[in-house]
CSV table of C-alpha atoms in Angstrom, one decimal:
chain,number,residue,atom,x,y,z
A,94,MET,CA,-23.0,41.0,3.9
A,95,ILE,CA,-22.6,39.3,0.5
A,96,ALA,CA,-23.0,35.6,0.3
A,97,VAL,CA,-23.1,33.9,-3.1
A,98,GLN,CA,-22.7,30.3,-3.9
A,99,ARG,CA,-22.6,28.4,-7.2
A,100,GLU,CA,-22.1,24.8,-8.3
A,101,ILE,CA,-20.1,24.4,-11.5
A,102,THR,CA,-19.2,21.3,-13.5
A,103,LEU,CA,-15.8,21.2,-15.1
A,104,PRO,CA,-15.1,19.4,-18.4
A,105,ALA,CA,-13.4,16.1,-18.1
A,106,TYR,CA,-9.7,16.6,-17.6
A,107,SER,CA,-6.9,14.0,-18.2
A,108,ARG,CA,-5.0,12.6,-15.3
A,109,GLY,CA,-2.7,15.3,-14.1
A,110,PHE,CA,-2.6,18.9,-12.9
A,111,HIS,CA,-4.5,21.6,-14.7
A,112,LEU,CA,-5.0,25.4,-14.3
A,113,ILE,CA,-8.6,26.2,-13.8
A,114,GLU,CA,-8.6,29.7,-12.3
A,115,GLU,CA,-10.2,31.3,-15.4
A,116,GLU,CA,-13.1,28.8,-15.3
A,117,VAL,CA,-13.6,29.4,-11.6
A,118,PHE,CA,-13.5,33.2,-11.5
A,119,SER,CA,-15.6,33.6,-14.7
A,120,GLU,CA,-18.5,31.6,-13.0
A,121,ILE,CA,-18.7,33.9,-10.1
A,122,PRO,CA,-18.8,37.5,-11.4
A,123,GLU,CA,-20.2,38.7,-8.1
A,124,LEU,CA,-16.7,38.7,-6.7
A,125,ARG,CA,-16.2,42.0,-8.3
A,126,GLN,CA,-18.7,43.5,-5.8
A,127,VAL,CA,-16.8,42.2,-2.7
A,128,LYS,CA,-14.5,44.7,-1.0
A,129,ILE,CA,-13.2,42.3,1.7
A,130,GLY,CA,-14.0,38.6,1.7
A,131,THR,CA,-13.0,35.1,0.8
A,132,LEU,CA,-13.8,32.6,-2.0
A,133,ASN,CA,-13.9,29.0,-0.9
A,134,VAL,CA,-13.6,26.5,-3.8
A,135,PHE,CA,-14.6,23.0,-2.8
A,136,ILE,CA,-14.4,19.8,-4.9
A,137,LYS,CA,-17.2,17.2,-4.4
A,138,HIS,CA,-15.1,14.2,-5.0
A,139,THR,CA,-12.6,12.0,-3.2
A,140,SER,CA,-10.2,11.1,-6.0
A,141,ALA,CA,-9.5,14.6,-7.3
A,142,SER,CA,-8.3,17.6,-5.4
A,143,LEU,CA,-7.5,21.4,-5.5
A,144,THR,CA,-4.3,23.2,-4.8
A,145,ILE,CA,-2.7,26.6,-5.5
A,146,ASN,CA,0.7,26.6,-7.3
A,147,GLU,CA,2.7,28.1,-10.1
A,148,ASN,CA,0.7,29.3,-13.1
A,149,ALA,CA,3.5,29.8,-15.6
A,150,ASP,CA,5.8,26.9,-16.6
A,151,PRO,CA,3.7,23.8,-17.5
A,152,THR,CA,6.6,21.5,-16.4
A,153,VAL,CA,5.8,22.4,-12.8
A,154,ARG,CA,2.5,20.6,-13.4
A,155,THR,CA,4.1,17.6,-15.0
A,156,ASP,CA,6.6,17.4,-12.3
A,157,PHE,CA,3.8,17.3,-9.7
A,158,GLU,CA,2.3,14.3,-11.6
A,159,SER,CA,5.7,12.5,-11.6
A,160,HIS,CA,6.3,13.2,-7.9
A,161,PHE,CA,2.9,12.1,-6.6
A,162,ASN,CA,3.1,9.0,-8.8
A,163,LYS,CA,6.4,8.0,-7.2
A,164,TYR,CA,5.5,8.8,-3.6
A,165,VAL,CA,1.9,7.6,-3.7
A,166,PRO,CA,2.4,4.6,-6.0
A,167,GLU,CA,-0.1,2.3,-7.7
A,168,ASN,CA,-0.2,-1.3,-6.6
A,169,ALA,CA,1.5,-0.8,-3.3
A,170,PRO,CA,1.5,-4.2,-1.6
A,171,TYR,CA,-0.3,-2.9,1.5
A,172,TYR,CA,-3.4,-1.6,-0.4
A,173,ARG,CA,-6.6,-3.5,0.4
A,174,HIS,CA,-8.9,-1.2,-1.5
A,175,THR,CA,-8.1,-2.4,-5.0
A,176,TYR,CA,-11.3,-3.4,-6.7
A,177,GLU,CA,-11.9,0.0,-8.4
A,178,GLY,CA,-8.6,-0.2,-10.3
A,179,SER,CA,-4.9,0.5,-9.6
A,180,ASP,CA,-5.4,4.2,-9.9
A,181,ASP,CA,-8.1,4.4,-7.3
A,182,MET,CA,-6.5,4.0,-3.9
A,183,PRO,CA,-3.6,6.3,-4.8
A,184,ALA,CA,-6.1,8.9,-6.0
A,185,HIS,CA,-7.8,8.9,-2.6
A,186,ILE,CA,-4.4,9.4,-0.8
A,187,LYS,CA,-3.3,12.1,-3.2
A,188,ALA,CA,-6.6,13.9,-2.8
A,189,SER,CA,-6.2,14.1,1.0
A,190,LEU,CA,-2.6,15.2,0.8
A,191,LEU,CA,-3.5,18.1,-1.5
A,192,GLY,CA,-6.9,18.8,0.0
A,193,SER,CA,-10.6,19.2,-1.0
A,194,SER,CA,-10.8,22.9,-0.8
A,195,ILE,CA,-8.9,26.2,-1.1
A,196,THR,CA,-9.8,29.6,0.3
A,197,ILE,CA,-8.7,32.7,-1.5
A,198,PRO,CA,-8.8,36.2,-0.2
A,199,ILE,CA,-10.9,38.7,-2.2
A,200,THR,CA,-9.9,42.4,-2.1
A,201,ASN,CA,-11.6,45.3,-3.9
A,202,GLY,CA,-13.4,42.9,-6.3
A,203,GLN,CA,-10.3,40.9,-7.2
A,204,PRO,CA,-8.8,37.6,-6.1
A,205,ASN,CA,-5.8,38.8,-4.0
A,206,VAL,CA,-3.3,36.1,-5.0
A,207,GLY,CA,0.4,36.3,-5.9
A,208,THR,CA,1.4,37.0,-9.5
A,209,TRP,CA,2.5,33.4,-10.0
A,210,GLN,CA,-0.4,31.7,-8.2
A,211,GLY,CA,-2.9,29.6,-10.2
A,212,ILE,CA,-5.6,27.1,-9.1
A,213,TYR,CA,-4.8,23.5,-10.0
A,214,LEU,CA,-7.4,20.9,-10.5
A,215,CYS,CA,-5.6,17.8,-9.5
A,216,GLU,CA,-7.1,14.9,-11.4
A,217,HIS,CA,-5.9,11.7,-9.9
A,218,ARG,CA,-7.9,9.1,-11.8
A,219,ASN,CA,-7.2,7.9,-15.3
A,220,TYR,CA,-10.8,8.7,-16.3
A,221,GLY,CA,-12.2,10.9,-13.7
A,222,GLY,CA,-14.9,12.5,-15.8
A,223,HIS,CA,-16.7,15.7,-15.0
A,224,ARG,CA,-15.9,17.2,-11.6
A,225,LYS,CA,-18.2,19.4,-9.6
A,226,LEU,CA,-17.0,22.4,-7.6
A,227,ILE,CA,-18.9,24.5,-5.1
A,228,LEU,CA,-17.9,28.1,-5.0
A,229,THR,CA,-18.8,30.0,-1.9
A,230,LEU,CA,-18.1,33.8,-1.8
A,231,MET,CA,-18.6,35.6,1.5
A,232,GLY,CA,-17.7,39.1,2.4
A,233,ILE,CA,-18.8,42.7,2.4
B,18,MET,CA,-20.7,41.7,10.6
B,19,ILE,CA,-17.0,42.4,11.0
B,20,ALA,CA,-14.7,42.0,8.0
B,21,VAL,CA,-11.2,43.2,8.2
B,22,GLN,CA,-8.3,42.4,5.8
B,23,ARG,CA,-4.6,43.3,5.9
B,24,GLU,CA,-1.6,42.5,3.8
B,25,ILE,CA,1.6,42.1,5.8
B,26,THR,CA,5.2,41.5,4.7
B,27,LEU,CA,7.3,39.1,6.8
B,28,PRO,CA,11.0,39.6,7.2
B,29,ALA,CA,13.2,37.2,5.2
B,30,TYR,CA,13.4,33.9,7.0
B,31,SER,CA,16.0,31.2,6.4
B,32,ARG,CA,15.0,27.9,4.7
B,33,GLY,CA,13.0,25.9,7.3
B,34,PHE,CA,10.0,26.1,9.6
B,35,HIS,CA,9.4,29.2,11.7
B,36,LEU,CA,6.8,30.3,14.3
B,37,ILE,CA,5.0,33.4,13.2
B,38,GLU,CA,1.8,33.6,15.2
B,39,GLU,CA,3.0,36.7,17.1
B,40,GLU,CA,3.7,38.6,14.0
B,41,VAL,CA,0.3,37.5,12.5
B,42,PHE,CA,-1.9,38.3,15.5
B,43,SER,CA,-0.2,41.6,16.4
B,44,GLU,CA,-1.0,42.9,12.9
B,45,ILE,CA,-4.7,42.4,13.2
B,46,PRO,CA,-5.8,43.8,16.6
B,47,GLU,CA,-9.4,43.9,15.4
B,48,LEU,CA,-9.7,40.2,16.2
B,49,ARG,CA,-10.2,41.3,19.8
B,50,GLN,CA,-13.6,42.6,18.7
B,51,VAL,CA,-14.8,39.4,17.2
B,52,LYS,CA,-17.0,37.2,19.3
B,53,ILE,CA,-17.4,34.4,16.7
B,54,GLY,CA,-15.5,34.2,13.5
B,55,THR,CA,-12.5,33.0,11.6
B,56,LEU,CA,-9.1,34.3,10.6
B,57,ASN,CA,-7.8,33.1,7.2
B,58,VAL,CA,-4.1,33.5,6.7
B,59,PHE,CA,-3.1,33.2,3.0
B,60,ILE,CA,0.5,33.3,1.6
B,61,LYS,CA,0.9,34.9,-1.8
B,62,HIS,CA,3.7,32.6,-3.0
B,63,THR,CA,4.2,29.2,-4.5
B,64,SER,CA,7.4,28.1,-2.9
B,65,ALA,CA,6.6,28.8,0.8
B,66,SER,CA,3.6,27.7,2.8
B,67,LEU,CA,1.7,27.8,6.1
B,68,THR,CA,0.8,25.1,8.5
B,69,ILE,CA,-0.2,24.7,12.2
B,70,ASN,CA,1.9,22.6,14.4
B,71,GLU,CA,3.8,22.3,17.8
B,72,ASN,CA,4.9,25.6,19.2
B,73,ALA,CA,7.2,24.4,22.0
B,74,ASP,CA,10.2,22.2,21.1
B,75,PRO,CA,12.3,23.7,18.2
B,76,THR,CA,13.4,20.2,17.2
B,77,VAL,CA,9.9,19.6,15.8
B,78,ARG,CA,10.6,22.3,13.3
B,79,THR,CA,14.0,21.0,12.3
B,80,ASP,CA,12.6,17.5,12.0
B,81,PHE,CA,10.0,18.9,9.6
B,82,GLU,CA,12.8,20.3,7.5
B,83,SER,CA,14.7,16.9,7.5
B,84,HIS,CA,11.6,15.0,6.7
B,85,PHE,CA,10.4,17.1,3.8
B,86,ASN,CA,13.9,17.2,2.3
B,87,LYS,CA,14.0,13.4,2.3
B,88,TYR,CA,10.6,12.8,0.8
B,89,VAL,CA,10.5,15.8,-1.6
B,90,PRO,CA,14.2,15.6,-2.7
B,91,GLU,CA,16.2,18.0,-4.7
B,92,ASN,CA,17.5,16.9,-8.1
B,93,ALA,CA,15.0,14.1,-8.5
B,94,PRO,CA,15.6,12.5,-11.9
B,95,TYR,CA,12.1,13.1,-13.1
B,96,TYR,CA,12.1,16.9,-12.5
B,97,ARG,CA,11.8,18.9,-15.7
B,98,HIS,CA,11.4,22.3,-14.0
B,99,THR,CA,15.0,22.8,-13.0
B,100,TYR,CA,16.2,26.2,-14.3
B,101,GLU,CA,15.4,28.1,-11.2
B,102,GLY,CA,17.7,26.0,-9.0
B,103,SER,CA,17.7,22.7,-7.3
B,104,ASP,CA,15.6,24.0,-4.4
B,105,ASP,CA,12.8,25.4,-6.6
B,106,MET,CA,10.8,22.4,-7.8
B,107,PRO,CA,10.8,20.7,-4.4
B,108,ALA,CA,9.7,24.0,-2.9
B,109,HIS,CA,6.6,24.0,-5.1
B,110,ILE,CA,5.7,20.5,-4.1
B,111,LYS,CA,6.2,21.1,-0.4
B,112,ALA,CA,4.1,24.2,-0.7
B,113,SER,CA,1.1,22.3,-2.0
B,114,LEU,CA,1.6,19.4,0.4
B,115,LEU,CA,1.4,21.9,3.3
B,116,GLY,CA,-1.0,24.4,1.8
B,117,SER,CA,-1.3,28.1,1.0
B,118,SER,CA,-3.7,29.1,3.8
B,119,ILE,CA,-4.9,28.2,7.2
B,120,THR,CA,-8.2,29.1,8.9
B,121,ILE,CA,-8.3,29.6,12.6
B,122,PRO,CA,-11.4,30.0,14.7
B,123,ILE,CA,-11.8,33.2,16.7
B,124,THR,CA,-13.8,33.1,20.0
B,125,ASN,CA,-14.4,36.0,22.3
B,126,GLY,CA,-11.6,38.1,20.8
B,127,GLN,CA,-9.0,35.4,20.9
B,128,PRO,CA,-7.6,32.8,18.5
B,129,ASN,CA,-9.2,29.6,19.7
B,130,VAL,CA,-6.3,27.2,19.1
B,131,GLY,CA,-4.8,24.4,21.3
B,132,THR,CA,-2.2,25.2,23.9
B,133,TRP,CA,0.5,23.7,21.7
B,134,GLN,CA,-0.5,25.0,18.4
B,135,GLY,CA,1.6,27.7,16.6
B,136,ILE,CA,1.6,29.0,13.0
B,137,TYR,CA,4.5,27.9,10.9
B,138,LEU,CA,5.9,29.8,8.0
B,139,CYS,CA,7.3,27.0,5.9
B,140,GLU,CA,10.1,28.6,3.9
B,141,HIS,CA,11.1,26.1,1.2
B,142,ARG,CA,13.6,28.2,-0.8
B,143,ASN,CA,17.2,28.8,0.2
B,144,TYR,CA,16.7,32.6,-0.3
B,145,GLY,CA,13.0,33.1,-0.4
B,146,GLY,CA,13.2,36.8,0.7
B,147,HIS,CA,10.2,38.6,2.1
B,148,ARG,CA,6.9,36.8,2.0
B,149,LYS,CA,3.5,38.5,1.8
B,150,LEU,CA,0.5,37.3,3.8
B,151,ILE,CA,-3.2,38.3,3.5
B,152,LEU,CA,-5.1,38.2,6.8
B,153,THR,CA,-8.9,38.0,6.4
B,154,LEU,CA,-10.9,38.3,9.6
B,155,MET,CA,-14.7,37.7,9.3
B,156,GLY,CA,-17.3,37.2,12.0
B,157,ILE,CA,-19.6,39.0,14.4
C,76,MET,CA,-25.8,37.0,9.0
C,77,ILE,CA,-25.7,33.7,11.0
C,78,ALA,CA,-22.5,32.9,13.0
C,79,VAL,CA,-22.6,30.0,15.4
C,80,GLN,CA,-19.6,28.3,17.0
C,81,ARG,CA,-19.3,25.3,19.2
C,82,GLU,CA,-16.5,23.3,20.8
C,83,ILE,CA,-17.0,19.6,20.9
C,84,THR,CA,-15.0,16.8,22.5
C,85,LEU,CA,-14.7,13.5,20.6
C,86,PRO,CA,-14.5,10.2,22.3
C,87,ALA,CA,-11.0,8.7,22.3
C,88,TYR,CA,-10.4,6.9,19.0
C,89,SER,CA,-7.7,4.3,18.3
C,90,ARG,CA,-4.8,5.2,16.0
C,91,GLY,CA,-6.1,5.4,12.4
C,92,PHE,CA,-8.7,7.1,10.3
C,93,HIS,CA,-12.3,7.3,11.5
C,94,LEU,CA,-15.5,8.7,10.0
C,95,ILE,CA,-16.9,11.5,12.3
C,96,GLU,CA,-19.3,13.5,10.1
C,97,GLU,CA,-22.4,12.3,12.1
C,98,GLU,CA,-20.9,13.5,15.4
C,99,VAL,CA,-19.9,16.8,13.8
C,100,PHE,CA,-23.2,17.6,12.1
C,101,SER,CA,-25.4,16.5,15.0
C,102,GLU,CA,-23.6,19.0,17.3
C,103,ILE,CA,-24.5,22.0,15.1
C,104,PRO,CA,-28.2,21.8,14.2
C,105,GLU,CA,-28.2,25.5,13.3
C,106,LEU,CA,-26.7,24.5,10.0
C,107,ARG,CA,-30.3,23.7,8.9
C,108,GLN,CA,-31.0,27.4,9.0
C,109,VAL,CA,-28.1,28.4,6.7
C,110,LYS,CA,-29.1,29.0,3.1
C,111,ILE,CA,-25.5,29.8,1.9
C,112,GLY,CA,-22.4,29.5,4.0
C,113,THR,CA,-19.5,27.4,5.2
C,114,LEU,CA,-18.8,25.2,8.2
C,115,ASN,CA,-15.2,25.2,9.3
C,116,VAL,CA,-14.1,22.3,11.5
C,117,PHE,CA,-10.8,22.9,13.3
C,118,ILE,CA,-8.9,20.4,15.5
C,119,LYS,CA,-7.1,21.9,18.5
C,120,HIS,CA,-4.2,19.4,18.4
C,121,THR,CA,-0.9,18.9,16.6
C,122,SER,CA,-0.8,15.1,16.5
C,123,ALA,CA,-4.2,14.5,15.0
C,124,SER,CA,-5.8,16.0,11.9
C,125,LEU,CA,-8.9,16.2,9.7
C,126,THR,CA,-9.5,15.4,6.1
C,127,ILE,CA,-12.3,14.5,3.7
C,128,ASN,CA,-12.3,11.2,1.9
C,129,GLU,CA,-14.3,8.1,1.0
C,130,ASN,CA,-17.1,7.3,3.4
C,131,ALA,CA,-18.0,3.8,2.2
C,132,ASP,CA,-15.4,1.1,2.1
C,133,PRO,CA,-13.5,0.8,5.4
C,134,THR,CA,-10.4,-0.5,3.6
C,135,VAL,CA,-9.8,3.0,2.3
C,136,ARG,CA,-9.2,4.1,5.8
C,137,THR,CA,-6.9,1.2,6.7
C,138,ASP,CA,-5.0,1.8,3.5
C,139,PHE,CA,-4.5,5.4,4.6
C,140,GLU,CA,-3.0,4.2,7.9
C,141,SER,CA,-0.7,1.8,6.0
C,142,HIS,CA,0.4,4.5,3.6
C,143,PHE,CA,1.1,7.2,6.1
C,144,ASN,CA,3.0,4.8,8.3
C,145,LYS,CA,5.3,3.9,5.4
C,146,TYR,CA,6.0,7.4,4.1
C,147,VAL,CA,6.1,9.1,7.5
C,148,PRO,CA,7.9,6.3,9.4
C,149,GLU,CA,8.6,6.0,13.1
C,150,ASN,CA,12.2,6.0,14.3
C,151,ALA,CA,13.5,7.8,11.2
C,152,PRO,CA,17.3,8.4,11.9
C,153,TYR,CA,17.0,12.1,11.4
C,154,TYR,CA,14.4,12.7,14.1
C,155,ARG,CA,15.6,14.8,17.0
C,156,HIS,CA,12.2,15.2,18.7
C,157,THR,CA,12.0,11.7,20.2
C,158,TYR,CA,11.3,12.0,23.9
C,159,GLU,CA,7.5,11.7,23.6
C,160,GLY,CA,7.7,8.3,22.0
C,161,SER,CA,8.3,6.9,18.6
C,162,ASP,CA,4.7,7.7,17.4
C,163,ASP,CA,5.0,11.4,18.3
C,164,MET,CA,7.2,13.0,15.7
C,165,PRO,CA,5.5,11.1,12.8
C,166,ALA,CA,2.2,12.3,14.2
C,167,HIS,CA,3.2,15.9,13.9
C,168,ILE,CA,4.3,15.5,10.3
C,169,LYS,CA,1.1,13.5,9.3
C,170,ALA,CA,-1.0,16.2,11.0
C,171,SER,CA,0.5,19.0,8.8
C,172,LEU,CA,0.3,16.9,5.7
C,173,LEU,CA,-3.4,16.3,6.2
C,174,GLY,CA,-4.2,19.6,7.8
C,175,SER,CA,-5.8,21.0,11.0
C,176,SER,CA,-9.1,22.2,9.5
C,177,ILE,CA,-11.6,21.6,6.7
C,178,THR,CA,-14.2,23.9,5.3
C,179,ILE,CA,-17.4,22.5,3.9
C,180,PRO,CA,-20.0,24.5,1.9
C,181,ILE,CA,-23.5,24.6,3.4
C,182,THR,CA,-26.5,25.0,1.0
C,183,ASN,CA,-30.1,25.2,1.9
C,184,GLY,CA,-29.5,23.8,5.4
C,185,GLN,CA,-27.4,20.9,4.3
C,186,PRO,CA,-23.7,20.1,4.0
C,187,ASN,CA,-23.1,20.3,0.2
C,188,VAL,CA,-20.6,17.5,-0.2
C,189,GLY,CA,-20.3,14.6,-2.6
C,190,THR,CA,-22.1,11.4,-2.1
C,191,TRP,CA,-19.0,9.6,-1.2
C,192,GLN,CA,-17.4,12.3,1.0
C,193,GLY,CA,-17.1,11.8,4.7
C,194,ILE,CA,-15.0,13.6,7.4
C,195,TYR,CA,-12.1,11.7,8.7
C,196,LEU,CA,-10.6,12.2,12.2
C,197,CYS,CA,-7.0,11.2,11.6
C,198,GLU,CA,-5.7,10.0,14.9
C,199,HIS,CA,-1.9,9.7,14.6
C,200,ARG,CA,-1.0,8.8,18.2
C,201,ASN,CA,-1.2,5.4,19.8
C,202,TYR,CA,-3.2,6.9,22.7
C,203,GLY,CA,-4.3,10.3,21.6
C,204,GLY,CA,-7.2,10.5,24.0
C,205,HIS,CA,-10.1,12.9,23.6
C,206,ARG,CA,-9.8,15.4,20.8
C,207,LYS,CA,-11.4,18.8,20.7
C,208,LEU,CA,-12.9,20.4,17.6
C,209,ILE,CA,-14.2,23.9,17.0
C,210,LEU,CA,-17.1,24.2,14.6
C,211,THR,CA,-17.6,27.6,13.1
C,212,LEU,CA,-20.7,28.1,10.9
C,213,MET,CA,-21.0,31.3,9.0
C,214,GLY,CA,-23.5,32.3,6.3
C,215,ILE,CA,-26.9,33.7,5.7
């Protein structure tokens, strides 16, 4: 069995949705040795998240930002957790809607994802700073 | 350790939510040999998704379709990614809200899920066509 | 390879969002023996869910309840699945939005999560009763 784990720190991204699959895969070259397995990518934060979506047209990513801002608004009258700024509570909700980890199949040393699938870092804070990810590769 | 992986192609489903657990489990009979483990089911697309929900009353699945159509509408004025049709950008958002993979515990050769839990293929496009899934079974 | 699995039954929680990481981790002491691995926590129900979010200020959890009640309302005119009570169909939708399982990295015998990350049981029913979880620990 192969089990490899690595913590990586991303550069600070602006609020929005960003493709990070190259940063992720380049940090765990051992995945080339895995014939059958999975890579779990976990974000150690509660106001940023990870998802898989279209890797080609950047307007998909800006439309994500527009959509989530409308349906998880800032300054909702029912928020009580407001002292960290108007972008904080929506960030927590967005993070749980999108999720704190993704699991990707690995096949013959390659991520076995669709042609159009990329990994999005979903940065929900205005100034989220560096974000830490844990990569866990398991397989044979 | 047991590690088995298989790519399967689903028949084309209509837009909406569909139970597919029988198709999934029948394609990976090796799960009967796993005492303790997990089955990850991953969809290789960005406009369809997977979730686990009620397997009995079909109105749950039609209510899902109604709900997601209302809260992730077509033709939202803020969409910029529109050239693939009015059902395309909402499909991407729905796919990330619901997720691209599920992980199911396997116990003594059986999926260890609740009595009422089924696997939904969530087809968000009008004509999504065949969808490919990667099944990754790992355990002992 | 280490593979350990356990089914646990939570006490009945009230409708809302509750921190349960202590109950989860105390039930699987074998995670102290895992150098590199993952813990998957799966809920065997379709009207309650699991997510990871802020573990400090309890108003984050009450704001979650307020938000999901507004955006996944009871008595929506388009619901057809209504015979189990007005809290039932929204519970199914909330459960799929948040998800039925989480996967946490384990490093040197400890859950490798952020300082502010806790595990939420998301109880979407008024009287959900006891909820069963399957914990699956795999690694080396």
